[in-house]
Every structure is written in structure tokens, then in C-alpha cells.
PDB file of C-alpha atoms in Angstrom:
ATOM      1  CA  UNK A 735      58.959 193.137  53.745  1.00  0.00           C
ATOM      2  CA  UNK A 736      58.250 191.811  57.129  1.00  0.00           C
ATOM      3  CA  UNK A 737      57.269 193.264  60.371  1.00  0.00           C
ATOM      4  CA  UNK A 738      57.370 191.648  63.775  1.00  0.00           C
ATOM      5  CA  UNK A 739      54.182 191.850  65.750  1.00  0.00           C
ATOM      6  CA  UNK A 740      53.935 190.097  69.199  1.00  0.00           C
ATOM      7  CA  UNK A 741      57.005 188.112  68.497  1.00  0.00           C
ATOM      8  CA  UNK A 742      55.583 186.714  65.194  1.00  0.00           C
ATOM      9  CA  UNK A 743      57.019 187.746  61.871  1.00  0.00           C
ATOM     10  CA  UNK A 744      54.292 189.024  59.507  1.00  0.00           C
ATOM     11  CA  UNK A 745      54.946 189.464  55.797  1.00  0.00           C
ATOM     12  CA  UNK A 746      53.329 192.547  54.275  1.00  0.00           C
ATOM     13  CA  UNK A 747      53.361 193.053  50.614  1.00  0.00           C
ATOM     14  CA  UNK A 748      54.441 196.202  48.725  1.00  0.00           C
ATOM     15  CA  UNK A 749      51.091 196.284  46.842  1.00  0.00           C
ATOM     16  CA  UNK A 750      49.431 198.874  49.117  1.00  0.00           C
ATOM     17  CA  UNK A 751      52.430 201.219  48.730  1.00  0.00           C
ATOM     18  CA  UNK A 752      52.776 200.496  44.950  1.00  0.00           C
ATOM     19  CA  UNK A 753      49.052 201.294  44.516  1.00  0.00           C
ATOM     20  CA  UNK A 754      49.334 204.661  46.316  1.00  0.00           C
ATOM     21  CA  UNK A 755      52.339 205.531  44.114  1.00  0.00           C
ATOM     22  CA  UNK A 756      50.541 204.431  40.987  1.00  0.00           C
ATOM     23  CA  UNK A 757      47.450 206.454  41.970  1.00  0.00           C
ATOM     24  CA  UNK A 758      49.536 209.626  42.576  1.00  0.00           C
ATOM     25  CA  UNK A 759      51.375 209.196  39.116  1.00  0.00           C
ATOM     26  CA  UNK A 760      48.037 208.576  37.423  1.00  0.00           C
ATOM     27  CA  UNK A 761      46.551 211.698  39.046  1.00  0.00           C
ATOM     28  CA  UNK A 762      49.590 213.911  37.918  1.00  0.00           C
ATOM     29  CA  UNK A 763      49.407 212.528  34.338  1.00  0.00           C
ATOM     30  CA  UNK A 764      45.658 213.041  34.163  1.00  0.00           C
ATOM     31  CA  UNK A 765      46.028 216.664  35.429  1.00  0.00           C
ATOM     32  CA  UNK A 766      48.745 217.377  32.879  1.00  0.00           C
ATOM     33  CA  UNK A 767      46.689 215.879  30.095  1.00  0.00           C
ATOM     34  CA  UNK A 768      43.677 217.981  30.939  1.00  0.00           C
ATOM     35  CA  UNK A 769      45.735 221.100  31.195  1.00  0.00           C
ATOM     36  CA  UNK A 770      47.012 220.638  27.536  1.00  0.00           C
ATOM     37  CA  UNK A 771      43.678 219.613  26.132  1.00  0.00           C
ATOM     38  CA  UNK A 772      41.869 222.537  27.774  1.00  0.00           C
ATOM     39  CA  UNK A 773      44.749 224.908  26.652  1.00  0.00           C
ATOM     40  CA  UNK A 774      44.572 223.730  23.025  1.00  0.00           C
ATOM     41  CA  UNK A 775      40.814 223.876  22.966  1.00  0.00           C
ATOM     42  CA  UNK A 776      40.631 227.438  24.249  1.00  0.00           C
ATOM     43  CA  UNK A 777      43.427 228.766  22.046  1.00  0.00           C
ATOM     44  CA  UNK A 778      41.150 229.244  18.954  1.00  0.00           C
ATOM     45  CA  UNK A 779      38.791 231.300  21.157  1.00  0.00           C
ATOM     46  CA  UNK A 780      41.186 234.200  21.455  1.00  0.00           C
ATOM     47  CA  UNK A 781      39.494 236.868  19.216  1.00  0.00           C
ATOM     48  CA  UNK A 782      41.302 237.376  15.994  1.00  0.00           C
ATOM     49  CA  UNK A 783      40.947 241.126  16.269  1.00  0.00           C
ATOM     50  CA  UNK A 784      43.045 240.899  19.564  1.00  0.00           C
ATOM     51  CA  UNK A 785      45.836 239.219  17.737  1.00  0.00           C
ATOM     52  CA  UNK A 786      45.650 241.599  14.697  1.00  0.00           C
ATOM     53  CA  UNK A 787      45.486 244.653  17.031  1.00  0.00           C
ATOM     54  CA  UNK A 788      49.084 244.027  18.215  1.00  0.00           C
ATOM     55  CA  UNK A 789      50.218 243.991  14.515  1.00  0.00           C
ATOM     56  CA  UNK A 790      48.597 247.434  13.759  1.00  0.00           C
ATOM     57  CA  UNK A 791      50.891 249.530  11.698  1.00  0.00           C
ATOM     58  CA  UNK A 792      48.450 251.868   9.997  1.00  0.00           C
ATOM     59  CA  UNK A 793      46.826 255.065  11.010  1.00  0.00           C
ATOM     60  CA  UNK A 794      43.827 254.864  13.437  1.00  0.00           C
ATOM     61  CA  UNK A 795      40.667 256.971  12.669  1.00  0.00           C
ATOM     62  CA  UNK A 796      38.410 257.386  15.733  1.00  0.00           C
ATOM     63  CA  UNK A 797      34.871 257.380  14.282  1.00  0.00           C
ATOM     64  CA  UNK A 798      33.217 258.002  17.616  1.00  0.00           C
ATOM     65  CA  UNK A 799      30.084 256.498  19.211  1.00  0.00           C
ATOM     66  CA  UNK A 800      27.165 255.083  17.144  1.00  0.00           C
ATOM     67  CA  UNK A 801      23.731 254.430  18.490  1.00  0.00           C
ATOM     68  CA  UNK A 802      21.328 252.845  16.073  1.00  0.00           C
ATOM     69  CA  UNK A 803      18.093 250.977  16.157  1.00  0.00           C
ATOM     70  CA  UNK A 804      18.398 247.341  15.371  1.00  0.00           C
ATOM     71  CA  UNK A 805      16.278 246.024  12.457  1.00  0.00           C
ATOM     72  CA  UNK A 806      14.258 243.555  14.714  1.00  0.00           C
ATOM     73  CA  UNK A 807      10.550 243.334  14.212  1.00  0.00           C
ATOM     74  CA  UNK A 808       9.667 241.623  17.407  1.00  0.00           C
ATOM     75  CA  UNK A 809      10.731 244.427  19.757  1.00  0.00           C
ATOM     76  CA  UNK A 810      12.521 247.712  19.813  1.00  0.00           C
ATOM     77  CA  UNK A 811      16.228 247.307  20.563  1.00  0.00           C
ATOM     78  CA  UNK A 812      19.280 249.348  19.952  1.00  0.00           C
ATOM     79  CA  UNK A 813      23.019 249.069  19.450  1.00  0.00           C
ATOM     80  CA  UNK A 814      25.502 251.369  21.030  1.00  0.00           C
ATOM     81  CA  UNK A 815      29.119 250.935  19.798  1.00  0.00           C
ATOM     82  CA  UNK A 816      32.373 252.852  19.297  1.00  0.00           C
ATOM     83  CA  UNK A 817      34.254 252.209  16.183  1.00  0.00           C
ATOM     84  CA  UNK A 818      37.914 252.708  15.202  1.00  0.00           C
ATOM     85  CA  UNK A 819      39.228 251.975  11.682  1.00  0.00           C
ATOM     86  CA  UNK A 820      42.848 251.501  10.666  1.00  0.00           C
ATOM     87  CA  UNK A 821      43.890 252.972   7.300  1.00  0.00           C
ATOM     88  CA  UNK A 822      47.084 252.553   5.383  1.00  0.00           C
ATOM     89  CA  UNK A 823      47.465 256.167   4.207  1.00  0.00           C
ATOM     90  CA  UNK A 824      47.863 259.342   6.264  1.00  0.00           C
ATOM     91  CA  UNK A 825      46.131 261.396   3.612  1.00  0.00           C
ATOM     92  CA  UNK A 826      43.112 259.290   3.814  1.00  0.00           C
ATOM     93  CA  UNK A 827      43.176 259.380   7.584  1.00  0.00           C
ATOM     94  CA  UNK A 828      43.283 263.228   7.453  1.00  0.00           C
ATOM     95  CA  UNK A 829      40.454 263.200   4.816  1.00  0.00           C
ATOM     96  CA  UNK A 830      38.173 260.871   6.794  1.00  0.00           C
ATOM     97  CA  UNK A 831      38.688 262.847  10.054  1.00  0.00           C
ATOM     98  CA  UNK A 832      38.059 266.219   8.529  1.00  0.00           C
ATOM     99  CA  UNK A 833      35.880 266.266   5.453  1.00  0.00           C
ATOM    100  CA  UNK A 834      34.546 262.735   4.973  1.00  0.00           C
ATOM    101  CA  UNK A 835      33.626 261.983   8.590  1.00  0.00           C
ATOM    102  CA  UNK A 836      29.803 262.429   7.980  1.00  0.00           C
ATOM    103  CA  UNK A 837      30.013 260.168   4.845  1.00  0.00           C
ATOM    104  CA  UNK A 838      31.784 257.377   6.630  1.00  0.00           C
ATOM    105  CA  UNK A 839      29.618 257.628   9.664  1.00  0.00           C
ATOM    106  CA  UNK A 840      26.502 257.545   7.442  1.00  0.00           C
ATOM    107  CA  UNK A 841      27.743 254.418   5.630  1.00  0.00           C
ATOM    108  CA  UNK A 842      28.414 252.655   8.923  1.00  0.00           C
ATOM    109  CA  UNK A 843      25.098 253.654  10.424  1.00  0.00           C
ATOM    110  CA  UNK A 844      23.406 252.195   7.332  1.00  0.00           C
ATOM    111  CA  UNK A 845      25.109 248.887   7.718  1.00  0.00           C
ATOM    112  CA  UNK A 846      24.477 248.708  11.493  1.00  0.00           C
ATOM    113  CA  UNK A 847      20.836 249.779  11.434  1.00  0.00           C
ATOM    114  CA  UNK A 848      20.109 247.008   8.736  1.00  0.00           C
ATOM    115  CA  UNK A 849      21.274 244.247  11.104  1.00  0.00           C
ATOM    116  CA  UNK A 850      19.115 241.984  13.377  1.00  0.00           C
ATOM    117  CA  UNK A 851      20.068 240.839  16.806  1.00  0.00           C
ATOM    118  CA  UNK A 852      21.282 237.567  15.461  1.00  0.00           C
ATOM    119  CA  UNK A 853      23.612 239.367  12.906  1.00  0.00           C
ATOM    120  CA  UNK A 854      25.144 241.306  15.782  1.00  0.00           C
ATOM    121  CA  UNK A 855      25.930 238.336  18.165  1.00  0.00           C
ATOM    122  CA  UNK A 856      29.436 237.537  18.973  1.00  0.00           C
ATOM    123  CA  UNK A 857      29.943 234.800  16.383  1.00  0.00           C
ATOM    124  CA  UNK A 858      28.924 237.228  13.521  1.00  0.00           C
ATOM    125  CA  UNK A 859      30.906 240.183  14.624  1.00  0.00           C
ATOM    126  CA  UNK A 860      33.863 239.278  12.486  1.00  0.00           C
ATOM    127  CA  UNK A 861      31.483 239.019   9.528  1.00  0.00           C
ATOM    128  CA  UNK A 862      30.196 242.558  10.536  1.00  0.00           C
ATOM    129  CA  UNK A 863      33.680 244.065  10.670  1.00  0.00           C
ATOM    130  CA  UNK A 864      34.467 242.579   7.170  1.00  0.00           C
ATOM    131  CA  UNK A 865      31.199 244.114   5.699  1.00  0.00           C
ATOM    132  CA  UNK A 866      32.103 247.514   7.075  1.00  0.00           C
ATOM    133  CA  UNK A 867      35.723 247.114   5.908  1.00  0.00           C
ATOM    134  CA  UNK A 868      34.522 246.106   2.475  1.00  0.00           C
ATOM    135  CA  UNK A 869      32.017 248.914   2.076  1.00  0.00           C
ATOM    136  CA  UNK A 870      34.690 251.460   3.120  1.00  0.00           C
ATOM    137  CA  UNK A 871      37.305 250.010   0.797  1.00  0.00           C
ATOM    138  CA  UNK A 872      34.988 250.382  -2.173  1.00  0.00           C
ATOM    139  CA  UNK A 873      34.934 254.113  -1.450  1.00  0.00           C
ATOM    140  CA  UNK A 874      38.589 254.558  -0.371  1.00  0.00           C
ATOM    141  CA  UNK A 875      40.349 252.117  -2.661  1.00  0.00           C
ATOM    142  CA  UNK A 876      41.307 249.423  -0.261  1.00  0.00           C
ATOM    143  CA  UNK A 877      42.888 251.835   2.201  1.00  0.00           C
ATOM    144  CA  UNK A 878      40.986 250.398   5.258  1.00  0.00           C
ATOM    145  CA  UNK A 879      42.887 247.420   6.683  1.00  0.00           C
ATOM    146  CA  UNK A 880      41.029 246.856  10.046  1.00  0.00           C
ATOM    147  CA  UNK A 881      37.881 247.720  11.858  1.00  0.00           C
ATOM    148  CA  UNK A 882      37.820 247.665  15.662  1.00  0.00           C
ATOM    149  CA  UNK A 883      34.962 247.848  18.127  1.00  0.00           C
ATOM    150  CA  UNK A 884      36.111 249.615  21.322  1.00  0.00           C
ATOM    151  CA  UNK A 885      32.683 249.033  22.897  1.00  0.00           C
ATOM    152  CA  UNK A 886      29.734 246.981  21.749  1.00  0.00           C
ATOM    153  CA  UNK A 887      26.483 247.113  23.734  1.00  0.00           C
ATOM    154  CA  UNK A 888      22.972 245.771  22.541  1.00  0.00           C
ATOM    155  CA  UNK A 889      19.915 246.462  24.471  1.00  0.00           C
TER     156      UNK A 889
END
């Protein structure tokens, strides 16, 4: 390239333009790379229960709201949660809603009130759901397929 300034021909190099183009391309590639890395890193953080909820094909039993004291010796704390369970059989659903509701609620209250704050933190909630499900399945012959928390408040 050459430019004419005051009657003199001055050669300019394409290095400046090339450097700008290279910088723009590098910026775009870095942005795209960050997007895919962040997207793949956050994908496992989607709660498993949210994925399973869309596959729900059983019968949902509303167990209502539970308010229990947390088994923590340092201070008085409580848990307030609303639980829904999914069962595979309509007869068991009817039985749980009508005649067995006090038994089911008592079992869940016993489990919840035996937990500490650390046991109820977000990383351990999946384990808590499994424990509730396993205890109910002992009584109802593997009829409980999922446990859902509609709300979960510790104070």
C-alpha cells in the first residue's frame, strides 16, 4: 500500500489492519469458547428432580405442609416444607390420601425432625428424598417412585 502525502509517496504496511482483524477474530473465538465451557459446566447443576418431574407418569399425592424442629443442638431452628409424592398405583394413592395419610405424615415427620441443618442443605436434599422414598417403599411395596419438595424453608 502506498499513500501520497505532500507529494511524497509513503508506504504503509498492512500490519496495523491485520492486527485489528486478528484481534477481532481472537475476541470472537474466545467469547464462543467461554460460552461453551460455561454452558457445559452449568448443565450438571440443573436439579435432577426438575428433569424427572417432566417424566412424571404416576399419581401425585399431596401430603401437605410440614413444620418440624431441626435436630440441631446449638440453636432452635425449624424446617417448613411442602411434600408431594408420586406413586405408581391409583389404589395406593387413594389409600394414602384417605386412611393412611396420618401414618405417612408421621413417618416423614420422624425423618425430617431427625436431620441437622447440614443434612438439609441443598447438596444433601437428593439424599433426603431418597431416604423418604425408601422408607415409604418399605411400607408400600415399592409403589413410591418420586418425592418432590414444593417448598423448602429453613429458619
